[in-house]
Coordinates of C-alpha atoms (C1' of nucleotides) in Angstrom, one line a residue:
Chain A
M450 CA 16.7 8.3 -2.1
A451 CA 17.2 7.2 1.5
E452 CA 20.9 7.2 1.2
R453 CA 21.3 10.8 0.3
E454 CA 23.6 12.4 2.9
V455 CA 23.2 16.2 2.9
D456 CA 26.3 18.1 4.0
R457 CA 24.9 21.4 5.1
S458 CA 28.3 23.0 5.6
V459 CA 28.5 23.8 1.9
S460 CA 25.6 24.7 -0.3
Q461 CA 24.3 22.3 -2.9
T462 CA 24.8 25.0 -5.4
V463 CA 28.6 25.2 -4.7
K464 CA 28.9 21.4 -4.7
A465 CA 27.1 21.2 -8.0
Q466 CA 29.3 23.9 -9.4
L467 CA 32.5 22.1 -8.3
A468 CA 31.3 18.8 -9.5
L469 CA 30.3 20.1 -12.9
R470 CA 33.5 22.0 -13.3
D471 CA 35.4 18.8 -12.6
Q472 CA 33.5 17.1 -15.3
L473 CA 34.2 19.8 -17.8
L474 CA 37.9 20.0 -17.1
S475 CA 38.4 16.3 -17.0
G476 CA 36.8 16.0 -20.4
S477 CA 33.9 13.7 -19.5
L478 CA 31.8 16.4 -21.2
R479 CA 32.9 17.2 -24.7
P480 CA 33.1 20.7 -26.2
G481 CA 29.9 21.6 -28.0
E482 CA 28.0 18.9 -26.2
R483 CA 24.7 20.0 -24.6
I484 CA 24.5 19.8 -20.9
S485 CA 21.4 17.8 -19.7
E486 CA 20.0 19.2 -16.5
L487 CA 18.6 15.9 -15.5
Q488 CA 21.9 14.1 -16.1
A489 CA 23.7 16.8 -14.1
V490 CA 21.2 16.3 -11.3
E491 CA 22.1 12.6 -11.3
T492 CA 25.8 13.0 -11.3
T493 CA 25.9 15.8 -8.8
G494 CA 23.3 14.6 -6.4
A495 CA 21.8 18.1 -6.0
S496 CA 18.3 18.9 -7.2
R497 CA 17.4 21.0 -10.3
T498 CA 17.4 24.4 -8.6
P499 CA 21.0 24.4 -7.3
V500 CA 22.1 22.7 -10.6
R501 CA 20.6 25.5 -12.6
M502 CA 22.3 28.1 -10.4
A503 CA 25.6 26.3 -10.9
L504 CA 25.0 26.2 -14.6
V505 CA 24.4 30.0 -14.7
R506 CA 27.6 30.6 -12.7
L507 CA 29.6 28.3 -15.0
E508 CA 28.3 30.2 -18.0
E509 CA 29.3 33.5 -16.5
E510 CA 32.7 31.9 -15.7
G511 CA 33.1 31.2 -19.4
L512 CA 33.1 27.4 -19.3
L513 CA 29.5 27.1 -20.7
E514 CA 27.6 28.8 -23.4
A515 CA 23.8 29.4 -23.3
I516 CA 21.9 27.8 -26.2
P517 CA 19.3 30.3 -27.6
S518 CA 16.6 27.7 -27.6
G519 CA 17.3 26.9 -24.0
G520 CA 19.9 25.1 -21.9
F521 CA 23.7 25.2 -22.0
M522 CA 26.5 23.6 -23.9
V523 CA 30.1 23.1 -23.2
K524 CA 32.1 25.9 -24.7
A525 CA 34.8 25.1 -27.2
F526 CA 38.0 27.1 -27.5
S527 CA 40.3 27.6 -30.4
E528 CA 44.1 27.7 -30.1
R529 CA 43.9 31.4 -30.7
D530 CA 41.3 31.8 -28.0
I531 CA 43.7 30.2 -25.6
S532 CA 46.7 32.3 -26.5
D533 CA 44.6 35.4 -26.5
S534 CA 43.4 34.5 -23.0
I535 CA 46.9 34.1 -21.8
E536 CA 48.0 37.4 -23.3
L537 CA 44.9 39.1 -21.8
R538 CA 45.8 37.8 -18.4
G539 CA 49.4 39.0 -18.8
T540 CA 48.1 42.4 -19.7
L541 CA 46.0 42.6 -16.6
E542 CA 48.8 41.3 -14.4
G543 CA 51.0 44.0 -16.0
L544 CA 48.5 46.6 -14.9
A545 CA 48.5 45.1 -11.4
A546 CA 52.3 45.2 -11.3
R547 CA 52.2 48.8 -12.4
F548 CA 49.6 49.8 -9.9
A549 CA 51.7 48.1 -7.2
A550 CA 54.8 50.0 -8.3
E551 CA 53.2 53.3 -8.7
R552 CA 51.2 53.2 -5.5
G553 CA 54.0 51.8 -3.4
V554 CA 54.3 48.6 -1.4
S555 CA 55.8 48.2 2.0
A556 CA 58.7 45.8 2.7
R557 CA 56.4 43.8 4.8
E558 CA 53.9 43.3 2.0
L559 CA 56.7 42.3 -0.3
E560 CA 58.0 39.7 2.1
P561 CA 55.7 36.8 1.1
L562 CA 56.5 37.4 -2.6
K563 CA 60.2 37.2 -1.8
E564 CA 59.7 34.0 0.2
C565 CA 57.9 32.5 -2.8
L566 CA 60.7 33.6 -5.0
A567 CA 63.3 32.0 -2.8
A568 CA 61.3 28.7 -2.5
I569 CA 61.2 28.5 -6.3
D570 CA 64.9 29.2 -6.6
E571 CA 65.5 26.3 -4.3
L572 CA 63.4 24.0 -6.5
L573 CA 65.0 25.1 -9.7
R574 CA 68.5 24.2 -8.3
Q575 CA 67.6 20.6 -9.1
V576 CA 68.8 19.5 -12.5
P577 CA 66.7 17.9 -13.9
I578 CA 63.8 18.9 -11.7
S579 CA 61.9 16.0 -10.1
V580 CA 58.2 15.4 -10.6
D581 CA 57.5 16.3 -7.0
A582 CA 59.5 19.5 -7.3
F583 CA 57.6 20.4 -10.5
S584 CA 54.3 20.0 -8.7
S585 CA 55.5 22.2 -5.9
Y586 CA 56.6 24.7 -8.5
V587 CA 53.1 24.8 -10.0
T588 CA 51.7 25.6 -6.5
L589 CA 54.3 28.2 -5.7
N590 CA 54.0 29.9 -9.1
A591 CA 50.2 30.2 -8.7
R592 CA 50.8 31.7 -5.2
F593 CA 53.3 34.2 -6.6
H594 CA 50.9 35.4 -9.2
A595 CA 48.0 35.6 -6.7
L596 CA 50.2 37.6 -4.3
L597 CA 51.3 39.9 -7.0
T598 CA 47.8 40.6 -8.1
E599 CA 46.8 41.4 -4.5
L600 CA 49.6 44.0 -4.4
S601 CA 47.7 46.2 -6.8
R602 CA 45.2 46.9 -4.0
S603 CA 42.6 47.3 -6.7
P604 CA 39.5 45.2 -6.1
P605 CA 38.1 45.7 -9.6
L606 CA 41.4 44.7 -11.1
I607 CA 41.8 41.7 -8.8
R608 CA 38.3 40.6 -9.6
Q609 CA 38.9 40.9 -13.4
I610 CA 42.2 38.9 -13.1
D611 CA 40.3 36.2 -11.2
R612 CA 37.8 36.0 -14.0
A613 CA 40.5 35.9 -16.6
S614 CA 42.1 33.0 -14.8
S615 CA 38.9 31.0 -14.5
L616 CA 39.5 29.7 -18.0
P617 CA 41.9 26.9 -16.9
F618 CA 44.4 27.2 -19.6
A619 CA 44.8 30.9 -18.8
S620 CA 45.6 30.3 -15.2
P621 CA 49.2 30.3 -14.0
S622 CA 49.0 26.6 -13.3
G623 CA 47.5 26.0 -16.7
F624 CA 50.2 27.5 -18.8
V625 CA 53.0 26.2 -16.6
M626 CA 51.7 22.7 -17.2
A627 CA 51.5 23.3 -20.9
Q628 CA 55.1 24.5 -21.0
S629 CA 56.2 21.4 -19.1
A630 CA 55.5 19.4 -22.2
L631 CA 58.6 20.9 -23.9
P632 CA 62.0 19.5 -23.7
E633 CA 63.4 22.8 -22.7
A634 CA 61.0 23.0 -19.8
Q635 CA 63.6 23.7 -17.2
Q636 CA 65.2 26.6 -19.1
I637 CA 61.7 28.1 -19.5
L638 CA 61.1 27.9 -15.8
I639 CA 64.4 29.6 -15.1
I640 CA 63.5 32.4 -17.5
G641 CA 60.1 32.8 -15.9
Q642 CA 61.7 32.9 -12.5
E643 CA 63.9 35.7 -13.8
H644 CA 60.8 37.6 -14.8
H645 CA 59.5 37.2 -11.3
R646 CA 62.7 38.5 -9.9
V647 CA 62.6 41.6 -12.2
V648 CA 59.0 42.4 -11.4
I649 CA 59.7 42.5 -7.7
D650 CA 62.7 44.6 -8.3
A651 CA 60.8 47.0 -10.4
I652 CA 58.0 47.3 -7.8
E653 CA 60.5 47.9 -5.0
N654 CA 62.1 50.7 -7.1
R655 CA 58.7 52.1 -8.1
E656 CA 59.3 51.6 -11.8
G657 CA 55.8 51.1 -13.0
A658 CA 56.5 50.9 -16.7
R659 CA 59.2 48.3 -16.1
A660 CA 57.0 46.2 -13.8
E661 CA 54.2 46.2 -16.4
A662 CA 56.5 45.4 -19.3
V663 CA 58.1 42.4 -17.7
M664 CA 54.7 40.8 -16.8
R665 CA 53.5 41.2 -20.3
E666 CA 56.7 39.6 -21.6
H667 CA 56.1 36.8 -19.1
A668 CA 52.8 36.1 -20.7
R669 CA 54.2 36.3 -24.2
L670 CA 56.8 33.7 -23.2
A671 CA 53.9 31.5 -22.1
V672 CA 52.1 32.0 -25.4
R673 CA 55.1 31.2 -27.4
N674 CA 55.7 28.0 -25.4
L675 CA 52.1 27.0 -25.5
R676 CA 52.2 27.1 -29.3
L677 CA 55.4 25.0 -29.3
A678 CA 53.9 22.6 -26.9
L679 CA 50.8 22.2 -29.1
R680 CA 53.1 21.4 -32.1
N681 CA 55.0 18.6 -30.5
R682 CA 52.2 17.1 -28.4
T683 CA 54.1 15.2 -25.8
H684 CA 52.7 14.9 -22.3
L685 CA 49.8 17.1 -23.3
D686 CA 47.7 14.8 -21.1
L687 CA 49.3 16.8 -18.3
L688 CA 46.9 19.5 -19.2
P689 CA 43.3 18.4 -18.7
A690 CA 42.2 21.9 -19.5
L691 CA 42.8 21.1 -23.1
A692 CA 39.7 19.1 -22.9
L693 CA 37.9 22.2 -23.9
I694 CA 40.0 22.9 -27.0
K695 CA 38.1 22.7 -30.3
S696 CA 39.0 20.6 -33.3
A697 CA 41.3 23.3 -34.7
T698 CA 44.2 21.5 -33.2
D699 CA 43.5 18.1 -34.6
Chain B
M1056 CA -3.1 36.5 -9.7
A1057 CA -5.5 36.6 -12.6
E1058 CA -4.1 39.8 -14.0
R1059 CA -0.6 38.5 -14.6
E1060 CA 0.1 38.8 -18.3
V1061 CA 3.1 36.6 -19.2
D1062 CA 5.1 37.8 -22.2
R1063 CA 6.7 34.6 -23.4
S1064 CA 8.9 36.3 -26.0
V1065 CA 11.5 37.2 -23.3
S1066 CA 12.2 35.0 -20.3
Q1067 CA 11.2 36.0 -16.8
T1068 CA 14.8 35.8 -15.8
V1069 CA 15.9 38.4 -18.3
K1070 CA 13.0 40.7 -17.4
A1071 CA 13.8 40.4 -13.7
Q1072 CA 17.5 41.1 -14.5
L1073 CA 16.7 44.2 -16.4
A1074 CA 14.2 45.5 -13.8
L1075 CA 16.6 44.9 -11.0
R1076 CA 19.5 46.6 -12.8
D1077 CA 17.3 49.6 -13.4
Q1078 CA 16.5 49.8 -9.7
L1079 CA 20.2 49.5 -8.9
L1080 CA 21.3 52.2 -11.3
S1081 CA 18.5 54.5 -10.6
G1082 CA 19.4 54.5 -7.0
S1083 CA 16.2 53.2 -5.5
L1084 CA 18.4 50.5 -3.9
R1085 CA 21.1 52.0 -1.8
P1086 CA 24.7 50.7 -1.7
G1087 CA 25.2 48.2 1.1
E1088 CA 21.5 47.5 1.3
R1089 CA 20.4 43.9 1.5
I1090 CA 18.3 42.8 -1.5
S1091 CA 15.1 41.1 -0.3
E1092 CA 14.1 38.3 -2.7
L1093 CA 10.4 38.7 -1.8
Q1094 CA 10.6 42.4 -2.4
A1095 CA 12.3 41.8 -5.8
V1096 CA 9.6 39.3 -6.6
E1097 CA 6.9 42.0 -6.0
T1098 CA 8.7 44.7 -7.9
T1099 CA 9.6 42.6 -10.9
G1100 CA 6.5 40.4 -11.2
A1101 CA 8.5 37.3 -11.7
S1102 CA 8.6 34.4 -9.2
R1103 CA 11.4 33.5 -7.0
T1104 CA 13.3 31.2 -9.3
P1105 CA 13.9 33.6 -12.1
V1106 CA 14.6 36.4 -9.6
R1107 CA 17.3 34.3 -8.0
M1108 CA 18.8 33.5 -11.4
A1109 CA 18.8 37.3 -12.1
L1110 CA 20.5 38.0 -8.8
V1111 CA 23.2 35.5 -9.5
R1112 CA 23.8 37.1 -12.9
L1113 CA 23.9 40.6 -11.4
E1114 CA 26.4 39.3 -8.8
E1115 CA 28.7 38.0 -11.6
E1116 CA 28.2 41.3 -13.4
G1117 CA 29.6 43.0 -10.4
L1118 CA 26.6 45.0 -9.3
L1119 CA 25.7 42.8 -6.3
E1120 CA 27.8 41.1 -3.7
A1121 CA 26.9 37.8 -2.0
I1122 CA 26.4 37.9 1.7
P1123 CA 28.1 35.0 3.5
S1124 CA 25.1 34.2 5.6
G1125 CA 22.9 34.2 2.5
G1126 CA 21.4 36.6 0.0
F1127 CA 22.8 39.6 -1.8
M1128 CA 23.6 43.2 -1.1
V1129 CA 24.1 46.2 -3.4
K1130 CA 27.7 46.6 -4.0
A1131 CA 29.3 49.9 -3.1
F1132 CA 32.2 51.5 -5.0
S1133 CA 34.9 53.9 -3.9
E1134 CA 36.1 56.7 -6.2
R1135 CA 39.3 54.7 -6.7
D1136 CA 37.3 51.6 -7.7
I1137 CA 35.7 53.7 -10.4
S1138 CA 38.9 55.2 -11.8
D1139 CA 40.6 51.8 -11.7
S1140 CA 37.7 50.4 -13.6
I1141 CA 38.0 53.0 -16.3
E1142 CA 41.8 52.5 -16.5
L1143 CA 41.2 48.7 -16.6
R1144 CA 38.8 49.1 -19.5
G1145 CA 41.2 51.4 -21.3
T1146 CA 44.0 48.8 -20.9
L1147 CA 41.7 46.2 -22.4
E1148 CA 40.6 48.4 -25.3
G1149 CA 44.3 49.2 -25.9
L1150 CA 45.0 45.5 -26.3
A1151 CA 42.0 45.2 -28.6
A1152 CA 43.4 48.1 -30.7
R1153 CA 46.8 46.5 -30.8
F1154 CA 45.3 43.1 -31.9
A1155 CA 43.4 44.9 -34.6
A1156 CA 46.5 46.7 -35.8
E1157 CA 48.8 43.7 -35.7
R1158 CA 46.3 41.2 -37.2
G1159 CA 45.2 43.6 -39.9
V1160 CA 41.9 45.0 -40.8
S1161 CA 40.4 45.4 -44.2
A1162 CA 39.2 48.8 -45.5
R1163 CA 35.7 47.4 -45.5
E1164 CA 35.8 46.6 -41.8
L1165 CA 37.1 50.0 -41.0
E1166 CA 34.3 51.7 -42.9
P1167 CA 31.7 51.8 -40.0
L1168 CA 34.4 53.2 -37.7
K1169 CA 35.1 56.0 -40.1
E1170 CA 31.4 56.7 -40.5
C1171 CA 31.1 57.0 -36.8
L1172 CA 34.1 59.3 -36.7
A1173 CA 32.6 61.5 -39.4
A1174 CA 29.3 61.7 -37.6
I1175 CA 30.9 62.7 -34.4
D1176 CA 32.9 65.4 -36.3
E1177 CA 29.7 66.7 -37.6
L1178 CA 28.2 67.0 -34.1
L1179 CA 31.3 68.7 -32.6
R1180 CA 31.1 71.4 -35.2
Q1181 CA 28.4 73.0 -33.1
V1182 CA 29.6 75.5 -30.5
P1183 CA 28.3 75.1 -28.0
I1184 CA 27.0 71.6 -28.5
S1185 CA 23.2 71.2 -28.0
V1186 CA 21.7 68.8 -25.6
D1187 CA 20.4 66.7 -28.4
A1188 CA 23.7 66.6 -30.1
F1189 CA 25.4 65.6 -26.9
S1190 CA 23.0 62.7 -26.5
S1191 CA 23.7 61.6 -30.1
Y1192 CA 27.4 61.9 -29.2
V1193 CA 27.0 59.5 -26.3
T1194 CA 25.4 56.9 -28.6
L1195 CA 27.9 57.3 -31.3
N1196 CA 30.8 57.2 -28.9
A1197 CA 29.5 53.9 -27.4
R1198 CA 29.1 52.6 -31.0
F1199 CA 32.7 53.6 -31.8
H1200 CA 34.1 51.8 -28.8
A1201 CA 32.0 48.7 -29.5
L1202 CA 33.1 48.5 -33.1
L1203 CA 36.7 49.0 -32.2
T1204 CA 36.5 46.2 -29.7
E1205 CA 35.1 43.9 -32.4
L1206 CA 38.0 44.7 -34.6
S1207 CA 40.3 42.7 -32.3
R1208 CA 38.5 39.6 -33.6
S1209 CA 39.2 38.0 -30.2
P1210 CA 36.2 36.6 -28.5
P1211 CA 37.9 36.2 -25.1
L1212 CA 39.0 39.8 -25.2
I1213 CA 35.6 41.1 -26.4
R1214 CA 33.9 39.1 -23.7
Q1215 CA 36.2 40.6 -21.0
I1216 CA 35.7 44.1 -22.3
D1217 CA 32.0 43.6 -22.1
R1218 CA 32.3 42.5 -18.5
A1219 CA 34.5 45.4 -17.7
S1220 CA 31.9 47.7 -19.2
S1221 CA 29.1 46.3 -17.2
L1222 CA 30.0 48.5 -14.4
P1223 CA 28.0 51.5 -15.6
F1224 CA 30.6 54.1 -14.7
A1225 CA 33.2 52.2 -16.6
S1226 CA 31.2 52.1 -19.8
P1227 CA 31.9 54.6 -22.6
S1228 CA 28.5 56.3 -22.0
G1229 CA 29.2 56.4 -18.3
F1230 CA 32.4 58.3 -18.4
V1231 CA 31.4 60.6 -21.2
M1232 CA 28.5 61.6 -19.1
A1233 CA 30.7 62.2 -16.1
Q1234 CA 32.9 64.4 -18.2
S1235 CA 30.0 66.4 -19.4
A1236 CA 29.7 67.9 -16.0
L1237 CA 32.8 69.9 -16.6
P1238 CA 32.8 73.4 -18.1
E1239 CA 35.5 72.4 -20.5
A1240 CA 33.3 69.6 -21.7
Q1241 CA 33.4 70.5 -25.4
Q1242 CA 37.2 70.7 -25.5
I1243 CA 37.4 67.3 -23.8
L1244 CA 35.1 65.8 -26.4
I1245 CA 37.3 67.3 -29.1
I1246 CA 40.4 65.8 -27.6
G1247 CA 38.7 62.4 -27.3
Q1248 CA 37.7 62.6 -30.9
E1249 CA 41.3 63.2 -31.8
H1250 CA 42.2 60.0 -29.9
H1251 CA 39.6 58.2 -32.0
R1252 CA 41.1 59.5 -35.2
V1253 CA 44.6 58.5 -34.1
V1254 CA 43.7 55.0 -33.2
I1255 CA 42.1 54.4 -36.6
D1256 CA 45.1 55.8 -38.3
A1257 CA 47.4 53.6 -36.2
I1258 CA 45.3 50.5 -37.0
E1259 CA 45.3 51.3 -40.7
N1260 CA 49.1 51.6 -40.7
R1261 CA 49.4 48.5 -38.6
E1262 CA 51.2 50.4 -35.8
G1263 CA 50.1 48.2 -32.8
A1264 CA 52.0 50.0 -30.1
R1265 CA 50.7 53.3 -31.1
A1266 CA 47.1 52.1 -31.3
E1267 CA 47.4 50.6 -27.9
A1268 CA 49.1 53.7 -26.4
V1269 CA 46.4 56.1 -27.6
M1270 CA 43.5 54.0 -26.2
R1271 CA 45.2 53.9 -22.8
E1272 CA 45.7 57.7 -23.0
H1273 CA 42.1 58.0 -23.9
A1274 CA 41.1 56.2 -20.7
R1275 CA 43.6 58.3 -18.6
L1276 CA 41.9 61.4 -19.9
A1277 CA 38.6 60.0 -18.7
V1278 CA 40.0 59.2 -15.3
R1279 CA 41.4 62.7 -14.9
N1280 CA 38.1 64.3 -16.0
L1281 CA 36.1 62.1 -13.7
R1282 CA 38.2 63.2 -10.8
L1283 CA 37.6 66.8 -11.7
A1284 CA 33.9 66.3 -12.2
L1285 CA 33.7 64.7 -8.8
R1286 CA 35.4 67.7 -7.3
N1287 CA 33.0 70.3 -8.6
R1288 CA 29.9 68.3 -8.5
T1289 CA 27.7 70.1 -11.0
H1290 CA 25.3 68.2 -13.2
L1291 CA 26.3 65.0 -11.5
D1292 CA 22.7 64.0 -11.5
L1293 CA 23.4 63.3 -15.2
L1294 CA 25.2 60.2 -14.0
P1295 CA 22.8 57.8 -12.4
A1296 CA 25.6 55.3 -12.2
L1297 CA 27.0 57.2 -9.3
A1298 CA 24.1 55.9 -7.2
L1299 CA 26.5 53.0 -6.5
I1300 CA 29.3 55.2 -5.2
K1301 CA 30.1 54.7 -1.5
S1302 CA 30.4 57.4 1.1
A1303 CA 34.1 58.0 0.4
T1304 CA 33.1 60.9 -1.9
D1305 CA 30.9 62.6 0.7
Chain C
dT1492 C1' 19.7 47.0 35.8
dC1493 C1' 22.2 44.3 32.6
dC1494 C1' 23.2 40.2 30.4
dC1495 C1' 22.2 35.7 28.6
dC1496 C1' 19.3 32.3 26.8
dC1497 C1' 15.3 30.6 24.6
dG1498 C1' 11.9 30.8 21.2
dC1499 C1' 9.7 32.9 17.3
dT1500 C1' 9.6 34.9 12.9
dA1501 C1' 11.2 36.1 8.6
dT1502 C1' 14.1 34.9 4.8
dT1503 C1' 16.9 32.1 2.3
dG1504 C1' 18.2 27.4 0.3
dT1505 C1' 16.3 23.3 -1.7
dA1506 C1' 13.1 20.2 -3.8
dT1507 C1' 9.5 19.2 -6.8
dA1508 C1' 5.3 19.8 -9.5
dC1509 C1' 3.4 21.9 -13.6
dA1510 C1' 3.3 24.0 -18.1
dT1511 C1' 5.2 24.9 -22.4
dA1512 C1' 8.1 24.6 -26.2
dA1513 C1' 11.3 21.9 -29.0
dC1514 C1' 12.8 17.9 -31.1
dG1515 C1' 12.3 13.4 -33.0
dT1516 C1' 9.7 9.9 -35.1
dA1517 C1' 6.2 7.8 -37.5
dT1518 C1' 2.7 7.9 -40.7
dT1519 C1' 0.4 9.4 -44.7
dC1520 C1' 0.0 11.7 -48.9
dA1521 C1' 1.9 13.2 -53.2
Chain D
dT1130 C1' 10.1 6.7 -52.3
dG1131 C1' 10.6 11.1 -50.3
dA1132 C1' 8.9 14.8 -47.9
dA1133 C1' 5.9 17.0 -44.8
dT1134 C1' 2.9 17.1 -41.0
dA1135 C1' 1.2 15.7 -36.7
dC1136 C1' 1.7 13.6 -32.5
dG1137 C1' 4.3 12.2 -28.6
dT1138 C1' 8.1 12.5 -25.7
dT1139 C1' 11.5 14.9 -23.4
dA1140 C1' 13.7 18.9 -21.5
dT1141 C1' 13.6 23.4 -20.0
dG1142 C1' 11.4 27.5 -17.8
dT1143 C1' 8.5 28.8 -14.0
dA1144 C1' 6.0 28.6 -9.8
dT1145 C1' 5.4 27.2 -5.3
dA1146 C1' 5.8 24.3 -1.2
dC1147 C1' 8.8 22.9 2.4
dA1148 C1' 12.7 23.0 5.5
dA1149 C1' 16.4 25.0 7.9
dT1150 C1' 19.0 28.8 9.6
dA1151 C1' 20.0 33.3 11.1
dG1152 C1' 18.6 37.3 13.3
dC1153 C1' 15.8 39.5 16.7
dG1154 C1' 13.0 40.3 20.6
dG1155 C1' 11.3 39.2 25.0
dG1156 C1' 11.6 37.2 29.3
dG1157 C1' 14.0 35.5 33.1
dG1158 C1' 17.9 35.2 36.2
dA1159 C1' 22.0 37.1 38.3

DNA sequence: TCCCCCGCTATTGTATACATAACGTATTCA
DNA sequence: TGAATACGTTATGTATACAATAGCGGGGGA
């Protein structure tokens, strides 16, 4: 293997983890399929030790499942698993919003959130929204959710929300993309943006219960739309995360 | 190493994980302290590979923290981290209770919960409660919470609750033990038991919102009592988990 | 005397060799 | 002909060797 170039700026473990995650989310590995360590070694270029570490991390992340007799398989998710994961995430974000509201947030901390909000407003002014603008929306939306989570100032909660978002379909980007499959996509984005506006207002006015309620509603909207999107499966190829969905939807 | 007896019924990785966790929770490793792999190899009897796997798992579990330059250190928790973790767990259990109520639960599934409830009632009849009875209570209470979580029938949620409970002070046993440090311990247990009774009633009557609310209140009670217990620090040695608390409380 | 640089040591990250267990296949016996 | 067992192959779990980096200490120069 004379041609192996080792990039020491990032560990082999991390590289293997990223490469394997890509394979999982792109669907080149099928749900239920056993992961061969040797095959992973070949595709990632790392040796067995870092590959094994990456597999352990991906298992903890929820993308893989340990096989009792040894090794790992690609985890499969039902439609209900997905909607539960989204609702779960919404519940945690609701708690984060409530913490932020109850504990108080300075105007300076709220500034980036408001910038995000304004940027999204700008994008949504286009009717219909362009593909580019939609892609910007996905980024900005993810940023909004991340900033909101940070406002809770609660490391354990932030950590848990990160874990809950590691399942790709439960991440903000994931469910936005699922919603985009619907004809009423633009209206949905507008309603979501209204939720964003309300949660900031509630936090500013230190209304914890209201802040929490709107984030939970935000997630319920996402669940409802995901269900609809799965019914009329148009553009579902937009959502590579669905590579992990199990046969229940077929 | 002729004397090394290898028990092949359980992997070296799991053994190392258990041994290291014991060390962490018993306080033989101090918060902030770097974990030496070689030292871990000596104390656990496993070789470096399984030790490293165990370290990765303990990091994902939240007991360790990766050091950027390499290796792991014992994670330290503030008092707020702990109360947030308890509230977080209560929020998730609230969601589980709501799922159970909304999705419906058969009488047969509810049976073990009711048995648990009755057994705890029996224990609480003693005034004051004996040490043995208290220890049974801890076990039964943990069982009650585990059964309730299962009732949600939501693997992603169950998984997340398990993760949230892996922090020892956030587990049902953990916070019960913290509460036991208070003089009004018995009254607290009685109130907690009332919460248990209400959540079952709410689930039976399919009142999702009520089931959720009572579980959240249950956690808030625990948070309040933990704060009290940390103020008048009597019997805190009952709670080995506090080995991980950082100096904020000193 | 203080600061900087060089080198050493210790510890981690990585690779690989070895052992063991599981699975598949083929052969044989009923 | 089918089923069961035995053997072989393959993959995983474990151990260890090797390499590289980071931290530390000593020595030298300003």
